[in-house]
XYZ file of C-alpha atoms in Angstrom:
674
model
C -117.657 41.191 144.629
C -115.397 39.019 146.745
C -111.633 39.108 146.831
C -109.634 35.950 147.440
C -106.236 35.697 149.042
C -104.628 33.647 146.297
C -101.431 34.749 144.609
C -101.994 36.382 141.306
C -105.771 36.390 141.598
C -107.898 39.421 140.960
C -111.245 40.720 142.031
C -113.017 38.979 139.207
C -110.707 35.964 139.049
C -112.212 34.307 142.109
C -112.948 30.726 143.041
C -116.352 29.131 142.918
C -116.831 29.337 146.677
C -117.086 33.113 146.285
C -120.741 32.665 145.312
C -121.632 31.598 148.852
C -118.804 33.187 150.849
C -120.423 36.693 151.023
C -123.412 35.248 152.857
C -121.165 33.549 155.413
C -118.921 36.503 156.137
C -121.666 38.363 157.971
C -121.698 35.867 160.848
C -118.190 34.456 160.424
C -116.604 37.091 162.672
C -119.389 36.889 165.271
C -119.064 33.147 165.933
C -115.441 33.110 167.240
C -116.086 36.291 169.241
C -119.035 34.664 170.993
C -116.999 31.472 171.496
C -114.102 33.385 173.064
C -116.397 35.224 175.455
C -118.170 31.999 176.431
C -114.919 30.072 176.797
C -113.216 32.698 178.947
C -116.305 32.896 181.132
C -116.288 29.099 181.520
C -112.608 29.185 182.454
C -113.288 31.832 185.072
C -116.025 29.591 186.515
C -113.674 26.623 186.663
C -115.233 24.695 183.781
C -112.239 23.823 181.575
C -114.016 21.207 179.435
C -116.858 23.576 178.545
C -114.284 26.289 177.839
C -112.399 23.981 175.476
C -115.597 23.207 173.565
C -116.508 26.910 173.460
C -113.110 27.679 171.900
C -113.095 24.687 169.554
C -116.534 24.784 167.933
C -116.295 28.338 166.539
C -112.773 27.600 165.345
C -114.056 24.526 163.491
C -116.768 26.620 161.817
C -114.245 29.143 160.528
C -111.838 26.357 159.650
C -114.453 24.609 157.496
C -115.142 27.738 155.467
C -111.436 28.479 155.128
C -110.638 24.886 154.106
C -113.221 25.012 151.305
C -111.759 28.283 150.034
C -108.156 27.020 150.171
C -109.096 23.708 148.498
C -110.751 25.533 145.626
C -107.746 27.814 145.245
C -105.326 24.879 145.258
C -107.416 23.094 142.625
C -106.859 26.140 140.413
C -103.119 26.075 141.038
C -103.138 29.102 143.364
C -101.254 28.968 146.661
C -102.202 31.838 148.940
C -101.740 33.366 152.348
C -104.911 31.729 153.601
C -102.891 28.500 153.764
C -100.971 29.892 156.786
C -104.204 30.643 158.641
C -105.495 27.154 157.798
C -102.326 25.463 159.083
C -102.213 27.536 162.265
C -105.877 26.929 163.166
C -105.698 23.248 162.312
C -102.407 22.879 164.172
C -103.763 24.636 167.253
C -106.706 22.253 167.486
C -104.628 19.127 166.783
C -102.048 20.110 169.425
C -104.715 20.864 172.062
C -104.371 24.635 171.937
C -108.044 25.605 171.501
C -107.717 29.130 172.921
C -104.931 29.978 170.459
C -107.070 28.542 167.651
C -110.051 30.672 168.662
C -107.931 33.842 168.723
C -106.586 33.055 165.242
C -110.117 32.367 163.982
C -111.308 35.733 165.315
C -108.425 37.591 163.654
C -108.937 35.868 160.345
C -112.715 36.140 160.189
C -112.618 39.773 161.292
C -110.297 40.599 158.410
C -112.546 38.733 155.973
C -115.607 40.665 157.131
C -113.860 44.010 156.787
C -112.649 43.083 153.339
C -116.136 41.981 152.278
C -117.548 45.317 153.441
C -115.032 47.235 151.350
C -115.664 45.095 148.292
C -119.445 45.272 148.661
C -119.494 48.956 147.704
C -119.428 48.196 143.979
C -122.674 48.449 141.927
C -124.198 46.718 138.955
C -122.995 48.514 135.822
C -125.875 47.609 133.546
C -128.877 48.345 135.764
C -129.389 51.967 134.793
C -128.779 51.392 131.093
C -131.465 48.723 130.970
C -133.860 50.721 133.142
C -133.733 53.714 130.814
C -134.417 51.676 127.691
C -138.108 51.850 126.632
C -140.053 48.659 127.277
C -142.967 49.354 124.931
C -143.755 51.446 121.861
C -146.929 52.782 120.198
C -147.159 51.029 116.830
C -149.663 52.312 114.264
C -151.927 49.478 113.099
C -155.223 49.491 111.145
C -155.904 53.169 111.631
C -155.201 53.022 115.355
C -152.318 52.774 117.797
C -151.332 49.601 119.670
C -148.845 49.437 122.548
C -146.397 46.601 121.883
C -143.072 45.428 123.415
C -140.110 46.960 121.625
C -138.827 43.450 120.898
C -141.859 43.055 118.613
C -140.882 46.028 116.437
C -139.569 45.270 112.970
C -138.167 47.372 110.125
C -141.009 49.128 108.337
C -143.199 49.597 111.421
C -144.645 53.071 111.969
C -144.334 54.223 115.577
C -145.999 57.186 117.264
C -143.479 59.105 119.373
C -145.036 61.481 121.886
C -143.390 64.498 123.493
C -141.041 63.255 126.217
C -140.799 59.730 124.788
C -137.441 58.025 124.265
C -137.057 56.745 120.721
C -137.178 52.924 120.944
C -135.413 52.069 117.656
C -133.327 53.686 114.930
C -135.247 54.952 111.922
C -136.465 58.014 110.028
C -139.110 60.652 110.596
C -142.081 59.385 108.556
C -144.352 62.337 109.239
C -144.068 65.533 111.228
C -141.342 67.873 112.389
C -139.863 68.008 115.851
C -136.765 68.569 117.963
C -134.755 65.795 119.577
C -132.535 65.916 122.626
C -129.547 63.761 121.630
C -127.287 64.861 124.488
C -127.270 61.385 126.033
C -125.943 59.947 122.758
C -123.813 62.621 121.113
C -123.045 65.145 123.840
C -124.760 67.971 121.927
C -126.137 70.317 124.579
C -128.965 71.687 122.449
C -131.875 69.885 120.759
C -131.586 69.105 117.052
C -134.435 69.973 114.662
C -135.552 67.094 112.421
C -138.200 66.861 109.730
C -139.730 64.263 107.434
C -137.082 61.905 106.052
C -134.408 62.768 108.628
C -132.588 59.817 110.270
C -133.024 59.528 114.046
C -131.359 57.371 116.710
C -132.794 55.294 119.520
C -132.099 56.762 122.939
C -132.917 60.309 121.759
C -135.709 62.155 123.608
C -138.514 63.908 121.737
C -138.707 67.476 123.107
C -140.649 69.022 120.230
C -143.927 67.730 118.827
C -145.443 64.249 118.392
C -144.288 62.566 115.171
C -144.343 59.247 113.380
C -141.139 57.192 113.322
C -140.459 54.675 110.568
C -138.391 51.852 112.082
C -135.317 50.787 110.109
C -133.734 48.378 112.612
C -135.046 46.040 115.300
C -134.477 47.122 118.895
C -131.658 44.613 119.404
C -129.642 46.275 116.618
C -130.399 49.882 117.573
C -127.905 52.512 118.681
C -128.948 52.331 122.316
C -128.615 48.545 122.430
C -125.154 49.005 120.924
C -124.194 51.285 123.808
C -125.222 48.570 126.252
C -123.004 46.085 124.394
C -120.100 48.566 124.410
C -120.297 48.865 128.202
C -120.275 45.085 128.550
C -117.316 44.730 126.183
C -115.346 47.520 127.864
C -115.847 45.999 131.303
C -114.715 42.610 130.062
C -111.428 44.201 128.943
C -110.868 45.923 132.233
C -108.285 44.134 134.434
C -109.244 44.571 138.124
C -106.411 45.070 140.570
C -105.068 42.232 142.693
C -105.234 42.722 146.446
C -102.239 44.553 147.814
C -101.548 41.813 150.337
C -100.977 39.253 147.600
C -98.092 41.258 146.173
C -96.023 40.470 149.237
C -97.617 37.164 150.139
C -95.558 34.613 148.233
C -92.265 35.612 149.857
C -93.966 35.854 153.262
C -95.438 32.371 152.855
C -92.057 30.890 151.943
C -90.297 32.479 154.915
C -93.058 31.321 157.270
C -92.952 27.670 156.188
C -89.150 27.674 156.234
C -88.981 29.034 159.804
C -91.723 26.746 161.108
C -90.175 23.663 159.498
C -86.712 24.564 160.734
C -87.933 25.146 164.295
C -89.688 21.777 164.349
C -86.854 19.940 162.625
C -84.123 21.308 164.872
C -85.944 21.035 168.213
C -88.398 18.243 167.501
C -91.081 20.347 169.216
C -94.212 20.840 167.064
C -95.414 23.607 169.406
C -92.547 25.794 168.203
C -93.670 25.333 164.615
C -97.230 26.126 165.678
C -96.063 29.261 167.494
C -94.313 30.415 164.319
C -97.454 29.791 162.245
C -99.638 31.584 164.788
C -97.442 34.678 164.821
C -97.223 34.511 161.040
C -100.997 34.434 160.532
C -101.281 37.077 157.814
C -103.866 39.240 159.549
C -101.767 42.437 159.192
C -101.795 41.788 155.464
C -105.489 40.905 155.476
C -106.625 43.655 157.873
C -104.445 46.631 157.008
C -105.628 47.113 153.451
C -109.410 46.872 153.971
C -109.340 49.109 157.056
C -107.331 51.802 155.283
C -109.436 51.551 152.148
C -112.773 51.585 153.978
C -111.537 54.634 155.891
C -110.639 56.274 152.591
C -114.040 55.416 151.139
C -115.749 56.951 154.168
C -113.607 60.090 154.028
C -114.311 60.522 150.319
C -118.046 60.038 150.849
C -117.886 62.894 153.352
C -116.940 65.321 150.565
C -119.551 64.015 148.155
C -117.451 61.414 146.318
C -118.739 57.818 146.212
C -115.900 55.415 145.375
C -117.074 51.910 144.499
C -114.567 49.715 146.287
C -110.947 49.582 147.343
C -109.658 48.762 143.864
C -111.155 51.988 142.509
C -109.647 53.957 145.397
C -106.193 52.551 144.666
C -106.532 53.316 140.946
C -107.626 56.883 141.751
C -104.347 57.323 143.611
C -102.374 56.433 140.475
C -104.189 58.173 137.590
C -102.052 60.360 135.326
C -104.327 61.083 132.339
C -107.704 62.837 132.468
C -110.214 62.431 129.631
C -113.158 64.729 130.278
C -116.511 65.011 128.541
C -117.734 68.479 127.548
C -121.489 68.800 127.862
C -122.670 68.777 131.464
C -119.229 67.827 132.764
C -116.757 70.548 131.876
C -119.662 72.821 130.960
C -122.886 73.611 132.802
C -124.929 71.459 130.415
C -127.547 74.141 129.829
C -127.777 76.922 127.240
C -127.114 80.507 128.373
C -127.485 83.752 126.469
C -123.889 84.674 125.745
C -124.203 87.681 123.406
C -126.897 89.906 121.918
C -126.483 92.155 118.866
C -129.366 94.566 118.357
C -130.350 96.522 115.271
C -131.684 100.087 115.366
C -134.049 101.299 116.632
C -134.208 98.488 119.187
C -132.082 98.344 122.317
C -131.003 95.110 123.976
C -133.426 95.241 126.913
C -136.403 95.793 124.599
C -135.435 93.039 122.152
C -134.635 90.494 124.873
C -137.806 91.381 126.804
C -140.108 90.959 123.789
C -138.441 87.721 122.693
C -138.514 86.261 126.224
C -142.180 87.239 126.638
C -143.048 85.256 123.526
C -140.817 82.331 124.511
C -142.785 81.847 127.729
C -145.252 79.905 125.564
C -142.552 77.507 124.273
C -141.045 74.469 125.974
C -137.847 74.539 123.879
C -134.637 74.578 125.971
C -133.409 77.702 124.175
C -136.702 79.408 124.957
C -136.395 78.490 128.617
C -132.820 79.799 128.667
C -133.941 83.141 127.211
C -136.791 83.476 129.711
C -134.415 82.707 132.589
C -131.954 85.301 131.332
C -134.674 87.948 131.086
C -135.744 87.239 134.642
C -132.142 87.411 135.859
C -131.957 90.859 134.276
C -135.119 91.923 136.052
C -137.050 92.527 132.830
C -140.843 92.661 132.983
C -142.376 89.954 130.798
C -145.785 90.288 129.180
C -148.281 87.531 128.399
C -148.102 86.535 124.703
C -151.174 85.850 122.583
C -151.906 84.131 119.272
C -148.781 82.024 119.673
C -147.791 79.591 116.934
C -144.789 77.300 117.301
C -143.160 75.612 114.318
C -140.959 72.729 115.573
C -137.380 73.263 114.500
C -138.112 76.765 113.155
C -139.298 79.044 115.957
C -142.248 80.847 117.531
C -144.528 83.669 116.400
C -147.145 85.653 118.337
C -148.290 88.963 119.707
C -146.663 90.697 122.671
C -148.287 93.944 123.822
C -149.910 94.190 120.400
C -146.633 93.831 118.522
C -145.941 90.940 116.150
C -142.831 89.110 117.358
C -140.832 86.344 115.673
C -138.173 84.292 117.495
C -136.374 81.575 115.556
C -134.022 80.772 112.696
C -133.410 82.245 109.234
C -136.093 80.062 107.639
C -138.782 81.455 109.955
C -137.698 84.975 109.032
C -137.870 84.237 105.316
C -141.318 82.649 105.649
C -142.596 85.915 107.132
C -140.691 88.149 104.739
C -138.244 89.496 107.299
C -134.734 90.204 105.993
C -132.061 88.201 107.762
C -129.523 90.546 109.387
C -126.150 90.400 107.649
C -123.162 89.152 109.607
C -121.161 91.961 111.168
C -117.867 90.142 110.704
C -117.335 89.834 114.434
C -117.307 86.498 116.262
C -119.109 87.535 119.425
C -119.107 84.094 121.034
C -116.356 81.699 119.998
C -118.187 78.664 121.322
C -121.721 79.675 120.329
C -123.902 76.576 120.082
C -127.018 78.260 118.671
C -127.982 81.565 117.068
C -131.530 82.917 117.360
C -132.998 85.798 115.347
C -135.616 88.202 116.712
C -137.958 90.305 114.568
C -140.574 92.813 115.704
C -143.372 94.081 113.436
C -141.633 92.785 110.348
C -138.228 94.334 111.108
C -135.108 92.509 112.335
C -134.482 93.427 115.971
C -131.663 91.286 117.375
C -129.290 88.378 116.897
C -128.975 86.314 120.085
C -126.123 83.860 120.559
C -126.407 81.026 123.081
C -123.607 78.892 124.461
C -123.055 76.138 126.989
C -120.454 77.871 129.197
C -117.623 76.266 131.128
C -118.449 75.695 134.776
C -117.415 78.566 136.990
C -114.900 76.368 138.803
C -113.816 74.434 135.691
C -110.509 76.219 135.121
C -109.554 76.147 138.804
C -110.406 72.470 139.088
C -108.330 71.526 136.039
C -105.422 73.542 137.429
C -105.772 71.797 140.795
C -105.814 68.409 139.072
C -102.646 69.388 137.198
C -101.097 70.260 140.537
C -102.071 66.825 141.855
C -100.088 65.063 139.147
C -102.506 64.788 136.208
C -100.009 65.072 133.372
C -102.345 65.083 130.375
C -105.889 66.434 129.913
C -107.998 65.501 126.869
C -111.440 66.890 126.047
C -113.589 64.197 124.396
C -116.958 65.288 123.044
C -119.609 64.482 120.472
C -119.981 68.201 119.809
C -118.551 70.047 116.802
C -114.801 70.674 116.744
C -115.071 74.428 116.413
C -117.221 74.725 119.509
C -115.015 72.368 121.507
C -111.735 74.081 120.606
C -113.111 77.543 121.297
C -114.406 76.362 124.647
C -111.039 75.094 125.939
C -108.978 78.051 124.718
C -107.194 79.301 127.815
C -107.779 76.103 129.804
C -105.014 73.598 130.681
C -106.155 71.090 128.052
C -103.606 69.181 125.958
C -105.843 67.817 123.203
C -109.384 67.925 121.840
C -111.195 64.926 120.363
C -114.484 66.083 118.798
C -117.359 64.705 116.715
C -117.194 61.421 118.642
C -119.915 58.804 118.898
C -119.839 56.463 121.950
C -117.629 53.916 120.172
C -115.101 56.555 119.083
C -115.059 58.070 122.563
C -114.276 54.622 123.965
C -111.473 54.225 121.400
C -110.064 57.587 122.478
C -109.937 56.450 126.106
C -108.253 53.171 125.170
C -105.689 55.012 123.035
C -104.850 57.393 125.897
C -103.948 54.477 128.181
C -100.543 54.404 126.504
C -99.823 57.692 128.338
C -100.568 56.276 131.785
C -103.556 55.274 133.937
C -106.622 57.052 132.519
C -109.449 58.698 134.456
C -112.546 59.379 132.340
C -115.090 61.916 133.626
C -118.564 62.095 132.076
C -122.261 62.379 132.824
C -124.296 61.064 129.878
C -125.463 57.704 128.571
C -123.045 58.206 125.686
C -120.200 58.354 128.225
C -121.011 55.001 129.851
C -118.873 52.816 127.520
C -115.899 55.175 127.828
C -116.281 55.254 131.625
C -116.204 51.473 131.688
C -113.186 51.317 129.346
C -111.046 53.724 131.377
C -108.797 52.597 134.205
C -111.087 54.710 136.376
C -114.510 56.048 135.378
C -115.884 59.103 137.180
C -119.511 60.190 136.732
C -121.428 63.249 137.860
C -124.317 61.595 139.636
C -126.161 64.692 140.866
C -127.516 65.602 137.448
C -125.962 63.084 135.061
C -127.461 59.978 133.526
C -127.972 57.052 135.868
C -126.283 54.795 133.312
C -123.086 56.845 133.560
C -123.196 56.722 137.358
C -123.619 52.938 137.372
C -120.915 52.306 134.751
C -118.428 54.480 136.646
C -116.056 53.489 139.442
C -116.455 56.862 141.167
C -119.594 59.016 141.398
C -119.515 62.712 142.312
C -122.669 63.242 144.359
C -122.445 67.009 143.893
C -122.887 68.745 140.553
C -119.272 69.878 140.362
C -115.791 68.608 139.530
C -114.345 70.509 142.501
C -114.151 67.500 144.889
C -111.925 65.494 142.504
C -108.548 66.925 143.651
C -109.475 66.283 147.282
C -110.593 62.750 146.392
C -107.209 62.085 144.769
C -105.484 63.326 147.917
C -107.594 61.003 150.080
C -106.912 58.062 147.769
C -103.163 58.641 147.815
C -103.107 59.008 151.585
C -105.165 55.825 152.012
C -102.923 53.865 149.659
C -99.743 55.115 151.336
C -101.019 54.274 154.818
C -102.234 50.854 153.663
C -98.805 50.084 152.222
C -97.110 51.381 155.364
C -99.349 49.207 157.530
C -98.641 46.124 155.443
C -94.895 46.593 155.604
C -94.953 47.395 159.342
C -97.153 44.368 160.018
C -94.849 42.085 158.060
C -91.808 43.431 159.897
C -93.339 42.926 163.322
C -94.616 39.481 162.370
C -91.166 38.437 161.145
C -89.630 39.535 164.442
C -92.258 37.576 166.369
C -91.729 34.506 164.157
C -88.017 34.504 164.927
C -88.771 34.819 168.651
C -91.251 31.923 168.429
C -88.770 29.749 166.517
C -86.198 30.336 169.272
C -88.700 29.198 171.886
C -89.415 32.585 173.465
C -93.166 32.473 172.646
C -95.782 29.817 173.248
C -98.625 29.430 170.696
C -101.017 31.363 172.980
C -98.461 34.106 173.567
C -97.861 34.209 169.834
C -101.603 34.566 169.183
C -101.845 37.415 171.703
C -98.766 39.090 170.217
C -100.293 38.786 166.774
C -103.517 40.280 168.114
C -101.539 43.252 169.466
C -99.883 43.667 166.075
C -103.328 43.595 164.467
C -104.595 46.342 166.777
C -101.560 48.488 165.975
C -102.049 47.899 162.259
C -105.746 48.807 162.466
C -105.076 51.981 164.437
C -102.434 53.019 161.926
C -104.749 52.280 159.009
C -107.496 54.356 160.607
C -105.250 57.425 160.368
C -106.793 57.799 156.892
C -109.844 59.247 158.659
C -107.700 61.911 160.293
C -105.931 64.925 158.899
C -106.971 68.525 158.329
C -110.291 68.904 156.522
C -110.218 72.140 154.565
C -111.607 73.336 151.273
C -108.062 73.565 149.944
C -106.784 70.172 151.152
C -106.040 69.127 147.562
C -103.593 72.018 147.203
C -101.868 71.080 150.464
C -101.525 67.492 149.314
C -100.022 68.479 146.005
C -97.585 71.123 147.210
C -94.271 70.791 145.471
C -95.716 68.994 142.458
C -94.120 69.815 139.128
C -97.616 70.774 137.987
C -98.255 73.161 140.886
C -100.486 75.772 139.252
C -102.242 78.265 141.544
C -106.008 77.983 141.032
C -106.315 81.733 140.606
C -103.597 81.893 137.958
C -104.591 83.295 134.597
C -104.026 80.500 132.151
C -102.681 81.572 128.767
C -104.731 81.127 125.626
C -103.336 78.610 123.201
C -104.207 77.844 119.614
C -104.884 74.198 118.782
C -102.468 72.375 116.572
C -103.282 69.159 114.746
C -100.734 66.490 115.507
C -101.908 63.931 113.009
C -102.954 61.540 115.780
C -105.955 59.282 115.639
C -109.444 59.746 117.018
C -109.657 63.339 115.785
C -107.200 64.598 118.415
C -105.721 68.044 118.203
C -102.935 68.885 120.596
C -102.437 72.133 122.498
C -98.656 72.712 122.590
C -98.717 74.829 125.759
C -99.306 71.814 128.014
C -96.730 69.197 127.047
C -95.708 66.559 129.536
C -92.455 67.633 131.190
C -89.422 65.571 130.280
């Protein structure tokens, strides 16, 4: 990604020379530096002609690259700040001021290199999506199985899907029963049981048993391919930010040309005009922003936040709306035993211990969660025998000679075990799965599993509120009841549930009317919404690679906690960059006036401009400074109208449907202040 210096251009609206400019920028700053050193050495040795050539040749190299860039911009109707640098370098050489030209070339090329480094942090959004997509499938043919490219699959083909395979196309279960992990598509934390005839979606992962899939669509028309297209479409709608320097450049260019022309016209001395142009070389504008932004990027990386470029950093400083995914983002993304109701004569430790002992033989995520819980409780687990697992139903077997069943109501009925009646109490508001346990033909326990909110979730949302996030929306593919129960008591304004990737993207686009939107997610299903938001944030430590690549910001730790600090860093970087730009312009204007009045020669003007550049760089590097504490986000947001102490007990609030689109339900407690 290369940014031009043309007025009104953006990061993607760049001239054709940008295709080869990145390769030149690596050496572009080195050449004038070497030329200056060689030329000054030649001068010291009394070799003025060699010194002149040492100053001139590097300047010509930079001038050629700059001329091509300016010519391309002018052909597109864009007049930019680079024109001043072109005029000053060309004027210095034509008026026999090679040393001044070399100094200008060094300033300009140094700024270009810094800017290229900042811009080069962006990634390729589609790489991870394409890498995850299956390349081949096992098609059943003539009584056997043949591995074929997924592009060769057609409706009606029968495909063998092994445990751990990603479904290559949309279709139906032709034979067998299994469980599918659809979290990357729908946001559901727990696997979904499917049996013969059930529709299934490409991109799901088989976590149950091998089964035969009957293809209903070619790969190019499958759900997963549609997600790839959504990311591409969302990115094409996204308007990248213009470089901050360009916002002030047009007026600066006009003043510069007016002063230079006036100085030459009044005095008849072209060196005065050259001195004005030299002092006006827009290096403070070109240098201040990339230095401040690169410093901000480095500071953010130090707390585990990878920000992909200066444009993303600037957007992070301005976000006002947070749309957050549920599974794996606001929640832990894994099932946990949330409640256990036992039936006499069994106690909880006995029922959980027997069920967990049997579940050691199962690979189901719920089974693993139960085993982990038993081990956390210090329960002794026995080795099960005669284990039989029915995909989508449960597990049976012997534990210490006792016949144990762990599964759903259908498994209980198959074995003649009465299903325990409901006790009329909602033990877990956001329960995602209920598991029954029976021992020796008698019901023993009802276990409720949930995907709990992260331990720091409430504090982080409160800290984000304190940092100026005015609206928080939970967007999830999970069921509405689970989602609304989960956010009760959290500072969430609205819930959008039962969303597929397209609807989640629509929700993000609709929220942009409330201000710049930051979308936080971690799954493949979040990738289009991340790309559609003003700023996409992905959890890269455990989330899908596709989400991390589609996002503008990646949290390298498995937590939302660094976000408030990242916002603080972004705001500080943006403020210092703006301050540096304005200070640089002010000093340059003063120097231009002095040059127009004849108080500065072109060489003196170049040295003065170099001093201004150094001051601007040092000021911009203040972004790297400041107190580094765990609570720096709170310090940055002190006095905000949303200042909510992280330890504050947030009131519970009942959701209220506001009639809005995208399945939104508003929580009246957290209205935007008027």
